[in-house]
PDB file of C-alpha atoms in Angstrom:
ATOM      1  CA  MET A 137     -37.317 -90.115  97.141  1.00 55.00           C
ATOM      2  CA  SER A 138     -38.259 -93.329  95.771  1.00 59.00           C
ATOM      3  CA  ASP A 139     -35.728 -95.257  93.365  1.00 59.00           C
ATOM      4  CA  ASP A 140     -38.227 -94.670  90.205  1.00 61.00           C
ATOM      5  CA  VAL A 141     -38.203 -90.673  90.798  1.00 57.00           C
ATOM      6  CA  THR A 142     -34.277 -90.488  91.351  1.00 57.00           C
ATOM      7  CA  ARG A 143     -33.828 -93.094  88.095  1.00 60.00           C
ATOM      8  CA  THR A 144     -36.251 -90.222  85.952  1.00 65.00           C
ATOM      9  CA  ARG A 145     -34.059 -87.608  87.211  1.00 67.00           C
ATOM     10  CA  ASP A 146     -30.793 -88.988  86.305  1.00 63.00           C
ATOM     11  CA  GLU A 147     -32.243 -89.543  82.765  1.00 66.00           C
ATOM     12  CA  ILE A 148     -33.379 -85.640  82.633  1.00 74.00           C
ATOM     13  CA  ALA A 149     -29.868 -84.729  83.478  1.00 65.00           C
ATOM     14  CA  GLY A 150     -28.469 -87.260  81.180  1.00 60.00           C
ATOM     15  CA  VAL A 151     -30.629 -85.959  78.436  1.00 59.00           C
ATOM     16  CA  ALA A 152     -29.673 -82.419  79.306  1.00 67.00           C
ATOM     17  CA  ALA A 153     -26.026 -83.293  79.204  1.00 59.00           C
ATOM     18  CA  GLU A 154     -26.160 -84.840  75.613  1.00 61.00           C
ATOM     19  CA  ALA A 155     -28.148 -81.943  74.665  1.00 63.00           C
ATOM     20  CA  LEU A 156     -25.691 -79.373  75.516  1.00 63.00           C
ATOM     21  CA  ARG A 157     -23.051 -81.403  74.240  1.00 59.00           C
ATOM     22  CA  HIS A 158     -24.657 -80.955  71.200  1.00 54.00           C
ATOM     23  CA  LEU A 159     -25.452 -77.588  71.119  1.00 64.00           C
ATOM     24  CA  LEU A 160     -21.512 -76.955  72.206  1.00 62.00           C
ATOM     25  CA  TRP A 161     -20.392 -78.779  68.707  1.00 59.00           C
ATOM     26  CA  LEU A 162     -23.404 -76.836  66.415  1.00 60.00           C
ATOM     27  CA  ARG A 163     -22.191 -73.443  67.828  1.00 64.00           C
ATOM     28  CA  ASP A 164     -18.421 -74.309  67.647  1.00 62.00           C
ATOM     29  CA  ALA A 165     -18.723 -75.260  64.034  1.00 61.00           C
ATOM     30  CA  GLY A 166     -20.389 -71.665  63.373  1.00 60.00           C
ATOM     31  CA  VAL A 167     -24.209 -73.354  62.946  1.00 62.00           C
ATOM     32  CA  ARG A 168     -26.861 -71.039  63.610  1.00 59.00           C
ATOM     33  CA  GLU A 169     -29.645 -72.902  62.154  1.00 59.00           C
ATOM     34  CA  ILE A 170     -30.525 -76.284  61.494  1.00 56.00           C
ATOM     35  CA  ALA A 171     -33.030 -77.468  58.812  1.00 54.00           C
ATOM     36  CA  PRO A 172     -35.860 -80.010  60.392  1.00 54.00           C
ATOM     37  CA  PRO A 173     -35.183 -83.580  59.124  1.00 48.00           C
ATOM     38  CA  ALA A 174     -37.154 -84.601  56.311  1.00 47.00           C
ATOM     39  CA  ALA A 175     -40.104 -86.633  57.359  1.00 41.00           C
ATOM     40  CA  ALA A 176     -40.146 -89.137  54.511  1.00 39.00           C
ATOM     41  CA  LEU A 177     -37.639 -90.401  52.074  1.00 39.00           C
ATOM     42  CA  ARG A 178     -38.889 -90.546  48.308  1.00 39.00           C
ATOM     43  CA  GLY A 179     -41.291 -92.845  48.435  1.00 39.00           C
ATOM     44  CA  GLY A 180     -41.466 -94.473  51.717  1.00 39.00           C
ATOM     45  CA  ASP A 181     -39.806 -93.301  55.292  1.00 39.00           C
ATOM     46  CA  ALA A 182     -36.503 -94.970  55.958  1.00 39.00           C
ATOM     47  CA  ARG A 183     -36.985 -97.695  58.719  1.00 37.00           C
ATOM     48  CA  ALA A 184     -34.801 -97.777  62.186  1.00 36.00           C
ATOM     49  CA  ASP A 185     -33.682-101.320  61.487  1.00 37.00           C
ATOM     50  CA  GLY A 186     -32.549-100.500  58.233  1.00 38.00           C
ATOM     51  CA  GLY A 187     -35.066-102.212  55.914  1.00 40.00           C
ATOM     52  CA  PRO A 188     -35.858-101.227  52.735  1.00 38.00           C
ATOM     53  CA  VAL A 189     -37.788 -98.097  51.955  1.00 39.00           C
ATOM     54  CA  GLY A 190     -39.018 -96.352  48.916  1.00 38.00           C
ATOM     55  CA  ARG A 191     -37.604 -96.784  45.315  1.00 37.00           C
ATOM     56  CA  ARG A 192     -35.669 -94.038  43.784  1.00 41.00           C
ATOM     57  CA  GLU A 193     -35.721 -93.162  40.190  1.00 38.00           C
ATOM     58  CA  GLY A 194     -33.429 -95.460  38.534  1.00 39.00           C
ATOM     59  CA  GLU A 195     -33.133 -97.919  41.172  1.00 40.00           C
ATOM     60  CA  GLY A 196     -31.582-101.052  39.963  1.00 37.00           C
ATOM     61  CA  ALA A 197     -29.657 -99.611  37.764  1.00 36.00           C
ATOM     62  CA  ALA A 198     -25.660 -99.817  37.605  1.00 36.00           C
ATOM     63  CA  VAL A 199     -23.958 -96.813  39.058  1.00 36.00           C
ATOM     64  CA  ARG A 200     -21.346 -95.998  35.629  1.00 35.00           C
ATOM     65  CA  GLY A 201     -19.197 -98.601  36.628  1.00 37.00           C
ATOM     66  CA  VAL A 202     -18.743 -98.395  40.405  1.00 43.00           C
ATOM     67  CA  GLY A 203     -17.765-101.877  41.691  1.00 40.00           C
ATOM     68  CA  THR A 204     -18.776-103.793  38.006  1.00 36.00           C
ATOM     69  CA  SER A 205     -14.788-102.898  36.734  1.00 36.00           C
ATOM     70  CA  ALA A 206     -12.729-105.694  35.377  1.00 35.00           C
ATOM     71  CA  ALA A 207     -10.404-104.624  38.289  1.00 39.00           C
ATOM     72  CA  THR A 208     -12.872-105.662  40.512  1.00 40.00           C
ATOM     73  CA  PRO A 209     -14.673-108.378  39.496  1.00 42.00           C
ATOM     74  CA  THR A 210     -17.758-109.442  41.435  1.00 42.00           C
ATOM     75  CA  PRO A 211     -17.265-112.123  43.882  1.00 44.00           C
ATOM     76  CA  THR A 212     -19.309-115.428  43.663  1.00 43.00           C
ATOM     77  CA  PRO A 213     -21.587-116.126  46.220  1.00 42.00           C
ATOM     78  CA  PRO A 214     -19.552-119.307  48.500  1.00 40.00           C
ATOM     79  CA  GLN A 215     -21.749-122.629  48.081  1.00 41.00           C
ATOM     80  CA  THR A 216     -22.959-123.840  51.861  1.00 36.00           C
ATOM     81  CA  SER A 217     -24.536-126.643  53.354  1.00 34.00           C
ATOM     82  CA  PRO A 218     -27.705-126.179  55.549  1.00 33.00           C
ATOM     83  CA  GLN A 219     -25.510-127.439  58.152  1.00 32.00           C
ATOM     84  CA  THR A 220     -23.578-124.419  58.360  1.00 32.00           C
ATOM     85  CA  ALA A 221     -26.008-121.769  58.010  1.00 32.00           C
ATOM     86  CA  ALA A 222     -26.653-121.031  61.547  1.00 32.00           C
ATOM     87  CA  SER A 223     -23.173-119.878  62.607  1.00 34.00           C
ATOM     88  CA  PRO A 224     -23.238-116.115  62.399  1.00 34.00           C
ATOM     89  CA  GLN A 225     -19.950-115.708  60.405  1.00 36.00           C
ATOM     90  CA  THR A 226     -21.111-117.942  57.797  1.00 33.00           C
ATOM     91  CA  ALA A 227     -22.201-116.317  54.248  1.00 32.00           C
ATOM     92  CA  THR A 228     -25.671-118.140  54.402  1.00 34.00           C
ATOM     93  CA  ALA A 229     -26.207-116.807  57.783  1.00 42.00           C
ATOM     94  CA  THR A 230     -26.749-113.151  55.887  1.00 43.00           C
ATOM     95  CA  ALA A 231     -30.009-111.462  55.992  1.00 48.00           C
ATOM     96  CA  THR A 232     -31.352-108.306  54.923  1.00 54.00           C
ATOM     97  CA  SER A 233     -32.310-107.898  58.698  1.00 58.00           C
ATOM     98  CA  GLU A 234     -28.276-107.926  59.239  1.00 80.00           C
ATOM     99  CA  LYS A 235     -26.539-104.702  60.122  1.00 88.00           C
ATOM    100  CA  GLY A 236     -26.057-103.238  56.522  1.00 93.00           C
ATOM    101  CA  CYS A 237     -27.790-105.283  54.820  1.00 95.00           C
ATOM    102  CA  GLY A 238     -31.326-104.042  54.389  1.00 95.00           C
ATOM    103  CA  SER A 239     -31.731-104.738  50.401  1.00 97.00           C
ATOM    104  CA  PRO A 240     -31.511-107.995  48.632  1.00 97.00           C
ATOM    105  CA  ALA A 241     -28.516-106.281  46.622  1.00 97.00           C
ATOM    106  CA  LEU A 242     -26.441-105.482  50.086  1.00 98.00           C
ATOM    107  CA  ALA A 243     -27.243-109.118  51.191  1.00 97.00           C
ATOM    108  CA  ALA A 244     -25.585-110.291  48.185  1.00 97.00           C
ATOM    109  CA  ILE A 245     -22.510-108.603  48.998  1.00 98.00           C
ATOM    110  CA  ARG A 246     -22.927-109.785  52.431  1.00 97.00           C
ATOM    111  CA  GLU A 247     -23.094-113.282  51.467  1.00 96.00           C
ATOM    112  CA  ALA A 248     -20.344-112.991  49.153  1.00 97.00           C
ATOM    113  CA  LEU A 249     -18.033-111.360  51.502  1.00 96.00           C
ATOM    114  CA  GLY A 250     -18.966-114.388  54.046  1.00 96.00           C
ATOM    115  CA  PRO A 251     -16.557-115.092  56.968  1.00 95.00           C
ATOM    116  CA  CYS A 252     -13.712-113.256  55.053  1.00 96.00           C
ATOM    117  CA  THR A 253     -10.548-114.241  55.475  1.00 97.00           C
ATOM    118  CA  ARG A 254      -8.740-112.437  52.674  1.00 97.00           C
ATOM    119  CA  CYS A 255      -6.135-110.387  54.574  1.00 97.00           C
ATOM    120  CA  ARG A 256      -4.316-110.501  57.852  1.00 97.00           C
ATOM    121  CA  LEU A 257      -7.154-108.373  59.739  1.00 98.00           C
ATOM    122  CA  ALA A 258      -9.328-111.259  59.999  1.00 97.00           C
ATOM    123  CA  ALA A 259      -7.609-113.033  62.632  1.00 96.00           C
ATOM    124  CA  GLY A 260      -7.464-110.064  65.014  1.00 96.00           C
ATOM    125  CA  ARG A 261     -11.283-109.240  64.863  1.00 97.00           C
ATOM    126  CA  THR A 262     -14.263-109.893  66.963  1.00 97.00           C
ATOM    127  CA  HIS A 263     -16.926-108.890  64.033  1.00 97.00           C
ATOM    128  CA  LEU A 264     -16.670-107.973  60.724  1.00 97.00           C
ATOM    129  CA  VAL A 265     -18.074-104.410  60.064  1.00 97.00           C
ATOM    130  CA  PHE A 266     -20.096-104.474  57.159  1.00 98.00           C
ATOM    131  CA  GLY A 267     -21.980-100.811  56.878  1.00 98.00           C
ATOM    132  CA  VAL A 268     -25.142 -99.784  58.648  1.00 98.00           C
ATOM    133  CA  GLY A 269     -28.374 -97.918  57.761  1.00 97.00           C
ATOM    134  CA  ASN A 270     -30.522 -96.744  54.800  1.00 98.00           C
ATOM    135  CA  PRO A 271     -30.002 -99.143  51.989  1.00 98.00           C
ATOM    136  CA  ARG A 272     -31.447 -96.266  49.463  1.00 97.00           C
ATOM    137  CA  ALA A 273     -29.978 -93.221  51.263  1.00 98.00           C
ATOM    138  CA  GLU A 274     -29.195 -90.358  48.907  1.00 98.00           C
ATOM    139  CA  LEU A 275     -26.140 -89.801  51.512  1.00 98.00           C
ATOM    140  CA  MET A 276     -23.117 -91.928  52.241  1.00 98.00           C
ATOM    141  CA  PHE A 277     -20.205 -91.810  54.568  1.00 98.00           C
ATOM    142  CA  VAL A 278     -17.180 -93.626  54.113  1.00 98.00           C
ATOM    143  CA  GLY A 279     -14.202 -93.942  56.928  1.00 98.00           C
ATOM    144  CA  GLU A 280     -11.296 -95.401  57.412  1.00 97.00           C
ATOM    145  CA  GLY A 281     -12.000 -98.516  59.464  1.00 97.00           C
ATOM    146  CA  PRO A 282     -13.602-100.242  63.106  1.00 97.00           C
ATOM    147  CA  GLY A 283     -12.105 -99.254  66.149  1.00 97.00           C
ATOM    148  CA  ALA A 284     -12.238-100.788  69.450  1.00 96.00           C
ATOM    149  CA  ASP A 285     -16.044-100.120  70.121  1.00 97.00           C
ATOM    150  CA  GLU A 286     -17.262-100.820  66.376  1.00 97.00           C
ATOM    151  CA  ASP A 287     -15.156-104.399  66.872  1.00 97.00           C
ATOM    152  CA  ARG A 288     -16.899-105.164  69.976  1.00 97.00           C
ATOM    153  CA  GLN A 289     -20.331-103.922  68.256  1.00 96.00           C
ATOM    154  CA  GLY A 290     -20.329-105.211  64.796  1.00 96.00           C
ATOM    155  CA  GLU A 291     -21.430-101.567  63.406  1.00 97.00           C
ATOM    156  CA  PRO A 292     -19.489 -98.411  62.257  1.00 98.00           C
ATOM    157  CA  PHE A 293     -18.979 -95.168  63.992  1.00 98.00           C
ATOM    158  CA  VAL A 294     -20.250 -95.774  67.289  1.00 97.00           C
ATOM    159  CA  GLY A 295     -17.349 -95.002  69.768  1.00 95.00           C
ATOM    160  CA  ARG A 296     -16.965 -91.144  70.330  1.00 97.00           C
ATOM    161  CA  ALA A 297     -15.773 -90.169  66.711  1.00 97.00           C
ATOM    162  CA  GLY A 298     -19.143 -92.043  65.989  1.00 98.00           C
ATOM    163  CA  GLN A 299     -21.128 -89.958  68.417  1.00 97.00           C
ATOM    164  CA  LEU A 300     -19.489 -86.900  66.752  1.00 98.00           C
ATOM    165  CA  LEU A 301     -20.594 -88.234  63.311  1.00 98.00           C
ATOM    166  CA  THR A 302     -24.126 -88.646  64.556  1.00 98.00           C
ATOM    167  CA  LYS A 303     -24.338 -84.740  65.412  1.00 97.00           C
ATOM    168  CA  MET A 304     -22.768 -83.946  61.950  1.00 97.00           C
ATOM    169  CA  ILE A 305     -25.482 -86.122  60.549  1.00 97.00           C
ATOM    170  CA  GLU A 306     -28.028 -83.997  62.206  1.00 96.00           C
ATOM    171  CA  ALA A 307     -27.138 -80.879  61.864  1.00 96.00           C
ATOM    172  CA  MET A 308     -27.207 -81.291  58.533  1.00 96.00           C
ATOM    173  CA  GLY A 309     -30.963 -82.240  58.628  1.00 95.00           C
ATOM    174  CA  PHE A 310     -30.595 -86.044  58.501  1.00 96.00           C
ATOM    175  CA  ARG A 311     -31.186 -88.691  60.926  1.00 96.00           C
ATOM    176  CA  ARG A 312     -28.646 -91.241  61.380  1.00 97.00           C
ATOM    177  CA  GLU A 313     -30.662 -94.085  60.119  1.00 97.00           C
ATOM    178  CA  GLU A 314     -31.441 -92.027  57.245  1.00 97.00           C
ATOM    179  CA  VAL A 315     -28.197 -92.338  55.907  1.00 98.00           C
ATOM    180  CA  TYR A 316     -25.900 -94.980  55.206  1.00 98.00           C
ATOM    181  CA  ILE A 317     -22.292 -95.699  56.558  1.00 98.00           C
ATOM    182  CA  ALA A 318     -19.449 -98.165  55.953  1.00 98.00           C
ATOM    183  CA  ASN A 319     -15.081 -98.135  55.974  1.00 98.00           C
ATOM    184  CA  ILE A 320     -12.610 -99.102  53.689  1.00 98.00           C
ATOM    185  CA  VAL A 321     -11.874-101.808  55.503  1.00 98.00           C
ATOM    186  CA  LYS A 322     -14.471-103.680  57.416  1.00 98.00           C
ATOM    187  CA  CYS A 323     -12.171-105.527  60.100  1.00 98.00           C
ATOM    188  CA  ARG A 324      -9.958-103.499  63.167  1.00 97.00           C
ATOM    189  CA  PRO A 325      -6.297-102.759  62.218  1.00 97.00           C
ATOM    190  CA  PRO A 326      -4.181-103.826  65.311  1.00 96.00           C
ATOM    191  CA  GLU A 327      -4.052-100.421  67.764  1.00 92.00           C
ATOM    192  CA  ASN A 328      -6.053 -98.688  65.413  1.00 91.00           C
ATOM    193  CA  ARG A 329      -3.207 -98.602  63.067  1.00 96.00           C
ATOM    194  CA  ASN A 330      -3.848 -97.369  59.070  1.00 96.00           C
ATOM    195  CA  PRO A 331      -4.567-100.212  57.015  1.00 98.00           C
ATOM    196  CA  GLU A 332      -2.242-101.523  54.852  1.00 98.00           C
ATOM    197  CA  PRO A 333      -2.472-101.435  51.111  1.00 97.00           C
ATOM    198  CA  ASP A 334      -3.094-105.091  50.718  1.00 98.00           C
ATOM    199  CA  GLU A 335      -5.576-105.008  53.250  1.00 98.00           C
ATOM    200  CA  MET A 336      -7.585-102.287  51.958  1.00 98.00           C
ATOM    201  CA  ASP A 337      -7.109-104.141  48.353  1.00 98.00           C
ATOM    202  CA  ALA A 338      -8.828-107.049  49.965  1.00 98.00           C
ATOM    203  CA  CYS A 339     -12.060-104.981  51.208  1.00 97.00           C
ATOM    204  CA  GLU A 340     -12.215-102.143  48.215  1.00 97.00           C
ATOM    205  CA  PRO A 341     -14.354-104.579  46.111  1.00 97.00           C
ATOM    206  CA  PHE A 342     -16.649-104.939  48.340  1.00 98.00           C
ATOM    207  CA  LEU A 343     -17.120-101.327  49.594  1.00 98.00           C
ATOM    208  CA  ARG A 344     -17.616-100.242  45.778  1.00 97.00           C
ATOM    209  CA  ARG A 345     -20.553-103.009  45.403  1.00 98.00           C
ATOM    210  CA  GLN A 346     -21.906-101.291  48.681  1.00 98.00           C
ATOM    211  CA  ILE A 347     -21.750 -97.568  47.099  1.00 98.00           C
ATOM    212  CA  ALA A 348     -23.527 -99.354  43.475  1.00 97.00           C
ATOM    213  CA  ALA A 349     -26.124-101.350  45.366  1.00 98.00           C
ATOM    214  CA  VAL A 350     -27.060 -98.045  47.664  1.00 98.00           C
ATOM    215  CA  GLN A 351     -26.671 -95.560  44.597  1.00 97.00           C
ATOM    216  CA  PRO A 352     -26.424 -92.284  46.841  1.00 98.00           C
ATOM    217  CA  ARG A 353     -26.533 -88.781  45.184  1.00 97.00           C
ATOM    218  CA  VAL A 354     -22.986 -88.088  47.383  1.00 98.00           C
ATOM    219  CA  VAL A 355     -20.342 -90.099  49.236  1.00 98.00           C
ATOM    220  CA  VAL A 356     -18.992 -87.855  51.968  1.00 98.00           C
ATOM    221  CA  ALA A 357     -15.194 -89.486  52.334  1.00 98.00           C
ATOM    222  CA  LEU A 358     -13.961 -88.938  56.376  1.00 98.00           C
ATOM    223  CA  GLY A 359     -10.469 -88.761  56.789  1.00 98.00           C
ATOM    224  CA  LYS A 360      -7.271 -89.402  54.732  1.00 98.00           C
ATOM    225  CA  ILE A 361      -7.283 -92.807  54.129  1.00 98.00           C
ATOM    226  CA  ALA A 362     -10.834 -92.867  52.798  1.00 98.00           C
ATOM    227  CA  ALA A 363     -10.590 -89.994  50.783  1.00 98.00           C
ATOM    228  CA  GLN A 364      -7.076 -90.600  49.343  1.00 98.00           C
ATOM    229  CA  ARG A 365      -8.527 -94.231  48.461  1.00 98.00           C
ATOM    230  CA  LEU A 366     -11.814 -93.175  47.045  1.00 98.00           C
ATOM    231  CA  LEU A 367     -10.124 -90.788  44.770  1.00 98.00           C
ATOM    232  CA  ALA A 368      -6.789 -92.687  44.006  1.00 97.00           C
ATOM    233  CA  ASP A 369      -4.936 -89.513  45.162  1.00 97.00           C
ATOM    234  CA  PRO A 370      -2.429 -89.085  47.303  1.00 97.00           C
ATOM    235  CA  THR A 371      -3.268 -85.263  48.161  1.00 98.00           C
ATOM    236  CA  PRO A 372      -3.162 -84.261  51.761  1.00 98.00           C
ATOM    237  CA  ILE A 373      -6.805 -84.484  53.111  1.00 98.00           C
ATOM    238  CA  SER A 374      -6.241 -80.690  54.077  1.00 97.00           C
ATOM    239  CA  ARG A 375      -6.142 -80.033  50.326  1.00 98.00           C
ATOM    240  CA  LEU A 376      -8.704 -82.580  49.382  1.00 98.00           C
ATOM    241  CA  ARG A 377     -11.368 -81.074  51.411  1.00 98.00           C
ATOM    242  CA  GLY A 378     -14.150 -78.876  50.598  1.00 98.00           C
ATOM    243  CA  ARG A 379     -13.545 -79.862  46.589  1.00 98.00           C
ATOM    244  CA  TRP A 380     -16.095 -81.940  44.894  1.00 98.00           C
ATOM    245  CA  ALA A 381     -14.583 -85.091  42.972  1.00 98.00           C
ATOM    246  CA  GLU A 382     -16.253 -87.679  40.859  1.00 96.00           C
ATOM    247  CA  VAL A 383     -15.648 -91.133  40.353  1.00 93.00           C
ATOM    248  CA  ASP A 384     -17.432 -93.952  38.119  1.00 89.00           C
ATOM    249  CA  GLY A 385     -20.490 -91.241  38.489  1.00 93.00           C
ATOM    250  CA  VAL A 386     -20.629 -90.839  42.092  1.00 96.00           C
ATOM    251  CA  ARG A 387     -19.745 -87.263  43.373  1.00 98.00           C
ATOM    252  CA  ILE A 388     -17.661 -87.447  46.509  1.00 98.00           C
ATOM    253  CA  MET A 389     -16.760 -84.728  48.946  1.00 98.00           C
ATOM    254  CA  PRO A 390     -13.743 -85.157  51.063  1.00 98.00           C
ATOM    255  CA  THR A 391     -13.838 -83.802  54.807  1.00 98.00           C
ATOM    256  CA  PHE A 392     -12.063 -84.493  58.378  1.00 98.00           C
ATOM    257  CA  HIS A 393     -12.458 -87.403  60.248  1.00 98.00           C
ATOM    258  CA  PRO A 394     -14.598 -86.989  63.305  1.00 98.00           C
ATOM    259  CA  ALA A 395     -11.706 -88.731  65.250  1.00 97.00           C
ATOM    260  CA  TYR A 396      -9.369 -85.686  63.766  1.00 98.00           C
ATOM    261  CA  LEU A 397     -11.673 -83.501  64.889  1.00 98.00           C
ATOM    262  CA  LEU A 398     -12.349 -84.242  68.271  1.00 98.00           C
ATOM    263  CA  ARG A 399      -8.375 -83.884  68.391  1.00 97.00           C
ATOM    264  CA  SER A 400      -8.537 -80.745  66.616  1.00 98.00           C
ATOM    265  CA  PRO A 401     -12.009 -78.985  67.441  1.00 97.00           C
ATOM    266  CA  GLU A 402     -10.994 -75.586  65.893  1.00 97.00           C
ATOM    267  CA  GLU A 403     -10.951 -77.385  62.403  1.00 98.00           C
ATOM    268  CA  LYS A 404     -14.810 -77.876  63.040  1.00 97.00           C
ATOM    269  CA  LYS A 405     -15.823 -74.740  61.307  1.00 97.00           C
ATOM    270  CA  LYS A 406     -13.865 -76.078  58.282  1.00 98.00           C
ATOM    271  CA  ALA A 407     -15.831 -79.705  58.333  1.00 98.00           C
ATOM    272  CA  TRP A 408     -18.960 -77.766  58.342  1.00 97.00           C
ATOM    273  CA  GLU A 409     -18.063 -75.756  55.631  1.00 97.00           C
ATOM    274  CA  ASP A 410     -17.562 -79.251  53.550  1.00 98.00           C
ATOM    275  CA  LEU A 411     -21.286 -80.646  54.715  1.00 98.00           C
ATOM    276  CA  GLN A 412     -22.722 -77.304  53.896  1.00 97.00           C
ATOM    277  CA  LEU A 413     -21.732 -78.012  50.422  1.00 97.00           C
ATOM    278  CA  VAL A 414     -23.061 -81.437  50.370  1.00 98.00           C
ATOM    279  CA  MET A 415     -26.416 -80.097  51.823  1.00 97.00           C
ATOM    280  CA  LYS A 416     -26.529 -77.761  48.636  1.00 96.00           C
ATOM    281  CA  GLU A 417     -25.953 -80.576  46.410  1.00 96.00           C
ATOM    282  CA  LEU A 418     -28.947 -82.448  48.078  1.00 97.00           C
ATOM    283  CA  GLY A 419     -31.083 -79.378  48.014  1.00 94.00           C
ATOM    284  CA  ARG A 420     -30.703 -78.920  51.752  1.00 88.00           C
ATOM    285  CA  ALA A 421     -28.612 -75.487  52.091  1.00 67.00           C
ATOM    286  CA  PRO A 422     -29.317 -73.889  55.389  1.00 59.00           C
ATOM    287  CA  ARG A 423     -31.651 -71.058  55.823  1.00 47.00           C
ATOM    288  CA  ARG A 424     -30.271 -67.702  55.975  1.00 47.00           C
TER     289      ARG A 424
END
């Protein structure tokens, strides 16, 4: 048998194994039918490279105070010389093609963030993990912080938890590139510990500005850290999940973090119930 035939057979086997894992996740979550992904977003297709898509109604308007209050002033973009623009960690190197910067508004936030050293996490990072996805997404996911895989690749949710999140997104009838994904903190905490309050304080203004720039209809807060921080509510995630909240005009649905679901697969059904509420809010309720 030729090497090409063997390689093709192995690739098919890999795809089949991944499809089986996805079906098992759906079964465990109680999914019986999946709505097909929308062929196009309002005004244009989502671009796989995260580039701009069609404008939504009201685009450019403030999201009733998200990231614009006096407590979180808009940082001023640093002034840099043309000589520093070649460095990938400098503010002027940021462009709309960078991950998570698919609109001028997001690019401006990334430039303001610059080669961030606002907290101790900067010292141990490989890459600053800004965000990824559709800059005009109606659905946004916010997690806790980057892990080892995310730190290496500079993109949120790419490890095992990220693979599960992608399956959850697809089960909702979306493609991963149709949504926007970010974290409370943008640098990996050592040994994946919880971020400290001062570390979250340093990052949160930029996340609030990202939410304002994307203008999602719904933000799904993944896990205790994200939910408690976005809602300023210390209630345990087991009681926050499945209950709608609203902050600065943005609807927020807390649910379990995918990493927790990997450790506690029996909770997948509850997480799917939360995501079904989001689907209903977005007009994507599962067919009966």
